[in-house]
Short mmCIF file of C-alpha atoms and ligand atoms in Angstrom, two decimals:
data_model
loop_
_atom_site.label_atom_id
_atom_site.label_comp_id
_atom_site.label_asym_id
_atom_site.label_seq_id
_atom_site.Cartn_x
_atom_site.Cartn_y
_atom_site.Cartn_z
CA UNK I 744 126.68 -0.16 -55.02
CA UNK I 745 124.86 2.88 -55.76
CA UNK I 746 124.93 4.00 -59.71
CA UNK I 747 123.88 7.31 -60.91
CA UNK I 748 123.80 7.47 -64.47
CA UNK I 749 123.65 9.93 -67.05
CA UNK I 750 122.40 9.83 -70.94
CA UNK I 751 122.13 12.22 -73.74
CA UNK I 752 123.04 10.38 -77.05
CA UNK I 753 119.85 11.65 -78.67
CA UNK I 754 116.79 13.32 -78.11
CA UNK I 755 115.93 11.74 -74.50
CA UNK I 756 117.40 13.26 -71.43
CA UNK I 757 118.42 10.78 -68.83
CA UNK I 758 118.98 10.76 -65.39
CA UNK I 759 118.81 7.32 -63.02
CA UNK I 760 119.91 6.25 -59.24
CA UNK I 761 120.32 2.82 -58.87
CA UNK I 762 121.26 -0.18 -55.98
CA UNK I 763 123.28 -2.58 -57.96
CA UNK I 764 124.72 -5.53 -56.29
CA UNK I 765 125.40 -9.69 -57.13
CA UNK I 766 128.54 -9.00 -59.09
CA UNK I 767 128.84 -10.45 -62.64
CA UNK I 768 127.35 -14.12 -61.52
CA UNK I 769 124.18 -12.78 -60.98
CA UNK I 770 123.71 -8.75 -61.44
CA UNK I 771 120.37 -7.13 -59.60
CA UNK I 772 119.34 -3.43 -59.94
CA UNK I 773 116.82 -1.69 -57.58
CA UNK I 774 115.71 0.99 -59.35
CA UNK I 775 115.72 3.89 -57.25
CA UNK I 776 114.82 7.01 -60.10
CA UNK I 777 114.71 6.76 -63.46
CA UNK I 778 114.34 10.34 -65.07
CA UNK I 779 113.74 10.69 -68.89
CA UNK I 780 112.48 14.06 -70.43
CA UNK I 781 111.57 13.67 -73.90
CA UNK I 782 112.50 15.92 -76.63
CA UNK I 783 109.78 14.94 -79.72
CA UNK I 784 107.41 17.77 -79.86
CA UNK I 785 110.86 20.09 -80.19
CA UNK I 786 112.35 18.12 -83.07
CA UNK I 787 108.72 16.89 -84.51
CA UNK I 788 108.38 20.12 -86.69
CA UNK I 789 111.81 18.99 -88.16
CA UNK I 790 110.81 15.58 -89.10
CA UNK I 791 114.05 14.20 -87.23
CA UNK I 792 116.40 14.91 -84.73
CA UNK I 793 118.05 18.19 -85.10
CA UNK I 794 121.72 17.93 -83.15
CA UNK I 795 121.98 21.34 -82.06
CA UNK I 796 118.75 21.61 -80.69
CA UNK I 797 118.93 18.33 -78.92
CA UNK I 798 122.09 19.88 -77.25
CA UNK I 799 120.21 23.06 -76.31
CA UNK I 800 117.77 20.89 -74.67
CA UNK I 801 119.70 18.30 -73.08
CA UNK I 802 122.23 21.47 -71.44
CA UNK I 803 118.39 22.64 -70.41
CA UNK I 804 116.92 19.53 -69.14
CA UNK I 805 120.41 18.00 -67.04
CA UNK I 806 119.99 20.60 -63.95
CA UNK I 807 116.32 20.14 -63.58
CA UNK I 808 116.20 16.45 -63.77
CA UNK I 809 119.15 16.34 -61.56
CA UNK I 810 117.34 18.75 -59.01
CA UNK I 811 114.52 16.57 -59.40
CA UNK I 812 116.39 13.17 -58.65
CA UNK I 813 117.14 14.49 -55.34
CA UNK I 814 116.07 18.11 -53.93
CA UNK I 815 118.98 18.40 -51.62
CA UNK I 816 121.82 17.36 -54.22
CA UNK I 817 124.07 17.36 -50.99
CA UNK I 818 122.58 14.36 -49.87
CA UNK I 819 122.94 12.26 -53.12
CA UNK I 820 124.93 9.47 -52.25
CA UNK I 821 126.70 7.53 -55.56
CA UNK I 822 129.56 4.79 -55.50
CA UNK I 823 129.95 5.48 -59.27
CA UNK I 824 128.94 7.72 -61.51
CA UNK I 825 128.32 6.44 -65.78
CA UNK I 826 127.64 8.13 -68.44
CA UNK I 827 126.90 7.44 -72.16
CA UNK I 828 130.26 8.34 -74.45
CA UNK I 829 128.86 6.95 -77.54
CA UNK I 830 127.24 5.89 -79.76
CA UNK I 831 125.20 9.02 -80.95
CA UNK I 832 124.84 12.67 -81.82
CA UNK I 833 128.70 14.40 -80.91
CA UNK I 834 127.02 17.33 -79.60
CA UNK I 835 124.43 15.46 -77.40
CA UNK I 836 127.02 13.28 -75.89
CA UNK I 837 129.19 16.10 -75.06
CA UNK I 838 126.70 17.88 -72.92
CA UNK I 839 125.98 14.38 -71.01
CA UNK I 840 130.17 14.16 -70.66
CA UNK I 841 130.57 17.67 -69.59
CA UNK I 842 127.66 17.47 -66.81
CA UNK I 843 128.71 14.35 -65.72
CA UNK I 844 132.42 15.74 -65.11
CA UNK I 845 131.75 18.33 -63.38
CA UNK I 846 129.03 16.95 -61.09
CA UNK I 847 131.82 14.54 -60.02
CA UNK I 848 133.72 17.08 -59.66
CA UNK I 849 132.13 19.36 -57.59
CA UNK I 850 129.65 16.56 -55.57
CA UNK I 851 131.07 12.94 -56.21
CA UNK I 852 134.86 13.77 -56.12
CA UNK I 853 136.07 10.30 -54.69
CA UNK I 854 133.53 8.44 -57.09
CA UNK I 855 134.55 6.87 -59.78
CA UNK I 856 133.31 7.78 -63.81
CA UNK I 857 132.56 5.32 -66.11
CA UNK I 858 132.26 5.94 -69.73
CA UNK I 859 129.40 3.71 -70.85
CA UNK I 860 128.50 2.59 -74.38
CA UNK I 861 124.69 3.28 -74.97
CA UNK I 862 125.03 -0.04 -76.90
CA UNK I 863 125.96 -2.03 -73.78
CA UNK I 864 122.83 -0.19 -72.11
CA UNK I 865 120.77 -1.84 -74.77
CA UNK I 866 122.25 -4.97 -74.74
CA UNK I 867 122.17 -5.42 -70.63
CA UNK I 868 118.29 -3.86 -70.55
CA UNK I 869 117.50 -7.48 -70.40
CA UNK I 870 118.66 -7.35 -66.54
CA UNK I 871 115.76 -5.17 -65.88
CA UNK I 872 113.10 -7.35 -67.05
CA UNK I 873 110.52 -8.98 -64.70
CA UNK I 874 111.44 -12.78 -65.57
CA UNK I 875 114.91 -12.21 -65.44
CA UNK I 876 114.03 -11.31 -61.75
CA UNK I 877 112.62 -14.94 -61.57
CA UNK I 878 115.23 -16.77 -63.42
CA UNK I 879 118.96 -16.28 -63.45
CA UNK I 880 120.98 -19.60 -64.36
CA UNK I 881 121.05 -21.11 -67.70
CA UNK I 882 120.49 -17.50 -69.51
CA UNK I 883 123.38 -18.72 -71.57
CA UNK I 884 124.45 -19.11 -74.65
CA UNK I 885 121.96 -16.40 -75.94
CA UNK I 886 120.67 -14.70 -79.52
CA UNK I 887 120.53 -11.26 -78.86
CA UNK I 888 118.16 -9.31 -80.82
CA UNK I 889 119.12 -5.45 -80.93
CA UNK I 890 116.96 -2.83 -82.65
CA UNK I 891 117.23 0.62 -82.47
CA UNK I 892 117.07 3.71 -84.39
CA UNK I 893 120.59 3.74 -85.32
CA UNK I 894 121.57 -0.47 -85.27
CA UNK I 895 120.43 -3.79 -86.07
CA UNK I 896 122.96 -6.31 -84.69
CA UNK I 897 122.35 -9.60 -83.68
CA UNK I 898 124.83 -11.06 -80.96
CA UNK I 899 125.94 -14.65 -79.44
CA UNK I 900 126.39 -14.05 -75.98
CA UNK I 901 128.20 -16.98 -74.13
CA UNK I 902 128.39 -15.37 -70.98
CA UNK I 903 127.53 -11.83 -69.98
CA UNK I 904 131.08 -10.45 -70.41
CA UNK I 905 131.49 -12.55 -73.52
CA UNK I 906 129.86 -11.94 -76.53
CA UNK I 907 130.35 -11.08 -80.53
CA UNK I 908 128.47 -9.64 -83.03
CA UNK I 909 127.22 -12.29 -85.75
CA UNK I 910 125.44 -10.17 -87.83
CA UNK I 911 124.48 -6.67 -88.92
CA UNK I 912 122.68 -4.43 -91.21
CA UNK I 913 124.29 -3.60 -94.69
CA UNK I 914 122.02 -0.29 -94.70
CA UNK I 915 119.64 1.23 -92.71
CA UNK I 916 118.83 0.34 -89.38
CA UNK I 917 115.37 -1.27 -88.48
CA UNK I 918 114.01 1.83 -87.06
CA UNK I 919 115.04 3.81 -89.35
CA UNK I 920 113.40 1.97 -91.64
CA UNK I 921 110.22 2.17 -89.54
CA UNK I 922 111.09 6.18 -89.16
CA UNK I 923 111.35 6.68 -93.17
CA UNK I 924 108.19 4.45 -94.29
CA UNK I 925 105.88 6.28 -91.39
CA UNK I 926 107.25 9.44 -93.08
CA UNK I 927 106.04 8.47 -96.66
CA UNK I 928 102.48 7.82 -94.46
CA UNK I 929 102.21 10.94 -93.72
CA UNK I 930 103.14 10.18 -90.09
CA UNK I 931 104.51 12.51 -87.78
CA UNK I 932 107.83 11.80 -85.84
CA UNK I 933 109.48 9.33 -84.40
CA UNK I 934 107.48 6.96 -86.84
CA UNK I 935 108.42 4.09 -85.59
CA UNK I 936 105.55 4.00 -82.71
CA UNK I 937 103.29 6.22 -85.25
CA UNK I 938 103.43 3.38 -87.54
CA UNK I 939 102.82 0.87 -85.10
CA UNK I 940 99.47 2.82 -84.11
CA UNK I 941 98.40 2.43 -87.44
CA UNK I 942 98.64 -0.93 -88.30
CA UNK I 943 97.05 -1.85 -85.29
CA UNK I 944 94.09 -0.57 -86.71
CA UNK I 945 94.11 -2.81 -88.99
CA UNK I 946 91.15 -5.61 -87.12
CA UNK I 947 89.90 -7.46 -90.28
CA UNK I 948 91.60 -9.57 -92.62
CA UNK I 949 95.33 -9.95 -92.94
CA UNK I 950 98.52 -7.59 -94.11
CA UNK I 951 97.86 -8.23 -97.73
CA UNK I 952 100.73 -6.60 -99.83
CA UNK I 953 103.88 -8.50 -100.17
CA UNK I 954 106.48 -6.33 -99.62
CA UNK I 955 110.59 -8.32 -100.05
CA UNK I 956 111.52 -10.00 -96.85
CA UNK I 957 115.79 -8.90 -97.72
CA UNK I 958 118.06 -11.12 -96.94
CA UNK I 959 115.46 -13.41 -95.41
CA UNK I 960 117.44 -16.75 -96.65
CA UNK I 961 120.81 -15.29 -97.32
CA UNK I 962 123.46 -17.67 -95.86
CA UNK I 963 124.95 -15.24 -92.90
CA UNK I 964 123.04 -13.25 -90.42
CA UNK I 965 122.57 -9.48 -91.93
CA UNK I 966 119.91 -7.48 -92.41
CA UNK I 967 119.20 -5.15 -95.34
CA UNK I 968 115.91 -2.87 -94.76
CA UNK I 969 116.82 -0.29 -97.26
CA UNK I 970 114.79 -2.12 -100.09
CA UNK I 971 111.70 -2.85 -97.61
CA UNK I 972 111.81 0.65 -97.96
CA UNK I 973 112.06 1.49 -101.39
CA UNK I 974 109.31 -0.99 -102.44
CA UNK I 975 107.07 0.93 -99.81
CA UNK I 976 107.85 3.96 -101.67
CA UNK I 977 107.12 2.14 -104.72
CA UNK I 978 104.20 0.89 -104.04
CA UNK I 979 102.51 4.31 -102.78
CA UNK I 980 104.06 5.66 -106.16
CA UNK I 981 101.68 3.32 -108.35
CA UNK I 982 98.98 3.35 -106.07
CA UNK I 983 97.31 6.70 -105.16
CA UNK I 984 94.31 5.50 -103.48
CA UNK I 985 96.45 2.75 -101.15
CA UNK I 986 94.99 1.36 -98.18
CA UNK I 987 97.16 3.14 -95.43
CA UNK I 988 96.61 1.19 -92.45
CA UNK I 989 97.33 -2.01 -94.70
CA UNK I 990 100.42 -0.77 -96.07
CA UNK I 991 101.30 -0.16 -92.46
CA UNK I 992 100.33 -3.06 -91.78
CA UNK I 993 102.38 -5.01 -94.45
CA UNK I 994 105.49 -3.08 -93.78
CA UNK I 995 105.59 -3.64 -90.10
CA UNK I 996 104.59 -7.75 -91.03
CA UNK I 997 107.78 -7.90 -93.38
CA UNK I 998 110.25 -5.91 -91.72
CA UNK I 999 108.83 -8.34 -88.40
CA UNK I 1000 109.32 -11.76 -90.58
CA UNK I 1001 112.90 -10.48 -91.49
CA UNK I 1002 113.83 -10.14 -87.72
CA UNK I 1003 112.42 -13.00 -86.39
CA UNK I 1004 113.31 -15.87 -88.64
CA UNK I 1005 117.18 -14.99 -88.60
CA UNK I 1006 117.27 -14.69 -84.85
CA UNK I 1007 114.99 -18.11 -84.77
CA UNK I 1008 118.12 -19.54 -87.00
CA UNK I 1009 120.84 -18.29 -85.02
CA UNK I 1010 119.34 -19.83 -82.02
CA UNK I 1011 119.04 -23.16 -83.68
CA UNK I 1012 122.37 -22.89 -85.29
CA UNK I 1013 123.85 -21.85 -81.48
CA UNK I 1014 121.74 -24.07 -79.52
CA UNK I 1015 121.15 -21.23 -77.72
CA UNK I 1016 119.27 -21.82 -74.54
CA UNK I 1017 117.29 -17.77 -74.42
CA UNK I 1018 116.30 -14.90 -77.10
CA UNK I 1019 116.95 -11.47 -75.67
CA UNK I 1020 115.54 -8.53 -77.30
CA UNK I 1021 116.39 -4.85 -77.51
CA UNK I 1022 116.46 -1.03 -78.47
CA UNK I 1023 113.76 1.63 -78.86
CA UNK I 1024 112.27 -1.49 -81.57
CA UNK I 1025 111.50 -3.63 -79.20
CA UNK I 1026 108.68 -1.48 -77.57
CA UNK I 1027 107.14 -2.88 -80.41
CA UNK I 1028 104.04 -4.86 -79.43
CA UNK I 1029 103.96 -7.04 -82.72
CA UNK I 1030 107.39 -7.80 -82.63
CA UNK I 1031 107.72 -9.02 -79.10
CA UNK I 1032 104.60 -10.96 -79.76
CA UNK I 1033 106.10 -12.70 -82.63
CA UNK I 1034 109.52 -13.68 -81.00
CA UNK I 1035 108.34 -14.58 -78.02
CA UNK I 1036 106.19 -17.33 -80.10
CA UNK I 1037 109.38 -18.29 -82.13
CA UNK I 1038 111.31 -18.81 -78.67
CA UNK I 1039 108.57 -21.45 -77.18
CA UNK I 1040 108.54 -22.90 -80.28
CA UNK I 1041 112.14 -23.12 -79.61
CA UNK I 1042 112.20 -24.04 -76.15
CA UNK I 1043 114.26 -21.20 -75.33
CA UNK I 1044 113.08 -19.08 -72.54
CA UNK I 1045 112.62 -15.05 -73.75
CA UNK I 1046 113.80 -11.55 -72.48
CA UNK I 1047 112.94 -8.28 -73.03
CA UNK I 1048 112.63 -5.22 -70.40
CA UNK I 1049 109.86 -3.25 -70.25
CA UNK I 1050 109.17 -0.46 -73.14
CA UNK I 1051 110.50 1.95 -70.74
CA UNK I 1052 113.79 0.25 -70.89
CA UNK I 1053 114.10 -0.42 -74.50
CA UNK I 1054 113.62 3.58 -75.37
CA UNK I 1055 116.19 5.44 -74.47
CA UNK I 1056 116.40 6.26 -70.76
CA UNK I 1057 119.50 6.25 -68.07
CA UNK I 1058 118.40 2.99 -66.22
CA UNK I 1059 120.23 1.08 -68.93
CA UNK I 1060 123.25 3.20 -68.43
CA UNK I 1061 123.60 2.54 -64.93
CA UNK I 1062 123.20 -1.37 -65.55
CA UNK I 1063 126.16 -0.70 -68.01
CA UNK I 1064 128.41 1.13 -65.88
CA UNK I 1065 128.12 -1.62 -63.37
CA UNK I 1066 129.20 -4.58 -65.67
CA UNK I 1067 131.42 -2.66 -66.82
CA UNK I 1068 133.14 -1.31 -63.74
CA UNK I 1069 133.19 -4.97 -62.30
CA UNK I 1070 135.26 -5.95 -65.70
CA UNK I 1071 137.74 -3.13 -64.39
CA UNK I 1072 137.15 -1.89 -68.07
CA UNK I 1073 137.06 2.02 -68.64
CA UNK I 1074 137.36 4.62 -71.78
CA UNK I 1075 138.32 7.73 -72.38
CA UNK I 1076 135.95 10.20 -70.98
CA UNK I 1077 134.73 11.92 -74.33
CA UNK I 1078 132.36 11.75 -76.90
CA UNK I 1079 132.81 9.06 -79.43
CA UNK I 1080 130.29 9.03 -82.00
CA UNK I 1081 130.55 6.23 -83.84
CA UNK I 1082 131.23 3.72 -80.89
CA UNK I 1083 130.52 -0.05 -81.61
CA UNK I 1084 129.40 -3.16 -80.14
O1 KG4 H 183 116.92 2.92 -78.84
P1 KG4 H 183 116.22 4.12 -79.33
O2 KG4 H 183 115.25 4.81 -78.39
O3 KG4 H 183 117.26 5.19 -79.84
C1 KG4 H 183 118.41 4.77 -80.48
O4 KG4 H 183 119.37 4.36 -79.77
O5 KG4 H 183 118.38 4.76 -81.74
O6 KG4 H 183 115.45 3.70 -80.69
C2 KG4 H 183 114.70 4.63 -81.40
C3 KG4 H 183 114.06 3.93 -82.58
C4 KG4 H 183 113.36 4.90 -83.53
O7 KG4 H 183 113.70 4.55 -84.85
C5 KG4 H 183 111.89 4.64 -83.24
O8 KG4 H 183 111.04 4.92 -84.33
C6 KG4 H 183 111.90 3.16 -82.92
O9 KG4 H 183 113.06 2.99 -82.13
N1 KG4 H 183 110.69 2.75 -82.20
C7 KG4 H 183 109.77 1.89 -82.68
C8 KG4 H 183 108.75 1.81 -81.70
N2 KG4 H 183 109.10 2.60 -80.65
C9 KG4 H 183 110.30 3.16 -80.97
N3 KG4 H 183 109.71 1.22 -83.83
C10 KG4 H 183 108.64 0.43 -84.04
N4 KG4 H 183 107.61 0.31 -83.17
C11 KG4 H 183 107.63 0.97 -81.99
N5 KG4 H 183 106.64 0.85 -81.12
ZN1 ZN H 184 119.15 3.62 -78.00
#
């Protein structure tokens, strides 16, 4: 089955074509193009993603990244067609929605649209990374791990069609939190790979400020980064002449400890057999470092896509759309905001 996808929930533009095929026992994707055209040096001046520009941008970037996928569009041949409905920016999505309507319209007419939830994308990236290539029985039950700019969730996934949420953030999302401390560093945006830069230049001695680990031991499986944050702030506040690349450094180390000890629980707890790990967060080196240790100390084997996948792109989209069509599961073609796991 041939996917093309389409996404536009925030400031990346993306366009993919892929070969899907193995059904829900054992899903494989070739990827045929995956198109993403970046938006940060347009919002950077801003600090943060400005809606209406990102929808200026997306309606300028869908035509020439679609051109680009294939010269001839003629000739683009697509068994189903998915794009992202939500979560994310209202006006963003709706430019992704509208495109991908009328393309089907006017190109794909006997192809099928899927609405896909950008979530979903994040949470079957996994399917795209190399050792899942090499190993596809006994995934199962997994800890999911997602991090993004706009959720923290951890999931129990007993199967790949069944899964639940067991925990959350109370506040602000991981990479937000990243986003907001970079910000106090004087860093430009997004932060979150800004920040990571930085700390990584830290080559002697240790991360030496102890910032709060939140919620670290709390009985339940949330997360809480807004006072991470605040004691960041804090801390710059009272110390003028602070070390930079060790408050980096420190942040990165506690927000890190947070993440990985109450997905190291849940897996004990679940006698889960992987750790999969997700969202524009999980390019980060440190972090995938660190839970990749936890899971051999765990015995549990661990998945994460390449940074290409975990960013937002249309790949995951695709890989979406394709669980989701073979779950004969659809919604309403429109932009929904504030869609959930
Ligand atoms: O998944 P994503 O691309 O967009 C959303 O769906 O939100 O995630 C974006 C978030 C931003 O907060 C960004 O700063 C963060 O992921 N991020 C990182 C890194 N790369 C992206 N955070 C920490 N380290 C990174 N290397
Ligand atoms: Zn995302």
């Amino acid at each position: 089955m041939r996917i093309l996808a389409i996404e536009t929930s925030c400031d990346e533009t993306g366009i993919a074509l892929l070969e899907a095929s193995g059904g829900l026992k054992a899903p494989k994707f070739k990827i045929i193009k995956n198109l993403v055209s970046s938006q940060i040096k347009i919002h950077r001046p801003f600090g943060g993603v400005v809606p209406n520009l990102a929808k200026r941008e997306h309606l300028k970037n869908l035509p020439i990244l679609f051109k680009k996928l294939q010269p001839k569009t003629r000739s683009i041949k697509a068994d189903l067609v998915a794009v992202t409905v939500g979560p994310g920016l209202e006006p963003a999505l709706w430019t992704g929605v509208n495109f991908a309507k009328e393309i089907r319209k006017n190109l794909f007419s006997k192809t099928k649209l899927i609405g896909a939830n950008h979530l979903e994308g994040h949470l079957y990236s996994f399917l795209l990374s190399e050792n899942y290539k090499l190993k596809t029985k006994n995934l199962f039950p997994a800890i999911h791990l997602l991090v993004s700019g706009g959720h923290t969730i951890l999931v129990l996934m007993k199967s790949l069609t069944e899964w639940r949420k067991i925990g959350e953030t109370r506040d602000d999302a991981v990479g937000e939190a990243f986003d907001k401390v970079a910000r106090m560093l004087g860093l430009s945006y997004p932060g979150g790979p800004e920040l990571e830069k930085l700390a990584l230049r830290q080559r002697t001695g240790k991360p030496s400020i102890e910032f709060p680990r939140p919620m670290i031991n709390s009985n339940n499986y949330d997360f809480s980064f807004s006072g991470l944050k605040t004691s960041v702030l804090y801390y710059l506040r009272d110390h003028k002449e602070a070390d930079k690349v060790n408050v980096a450094a420190s942040f990165q180390k506690a927000a890190i400890d947070v993440l990985v000890s109450k997905t190291a629980r849940a897996t004990r707890e679940f006698g889960a057999r992987s750790i999969m790990l997700s969202g524009g967060v999980a390019a980060n080196k440190a972090l995938r470092r660190e839970l990749k240790a936890a899971s051999s100390g765990l015995k549990a084997d661990f998945f994460a896509a390449a940074k290409k996948f975990n960013t937002d792109n249309a790949a995951i989209i695709a890989v979406a759309g394709y669980i989701q069509s073979l779950r004969k599961k659809n919604r309403t073609i429109r932009a929904q905001a504030n869609l959930n796991l």
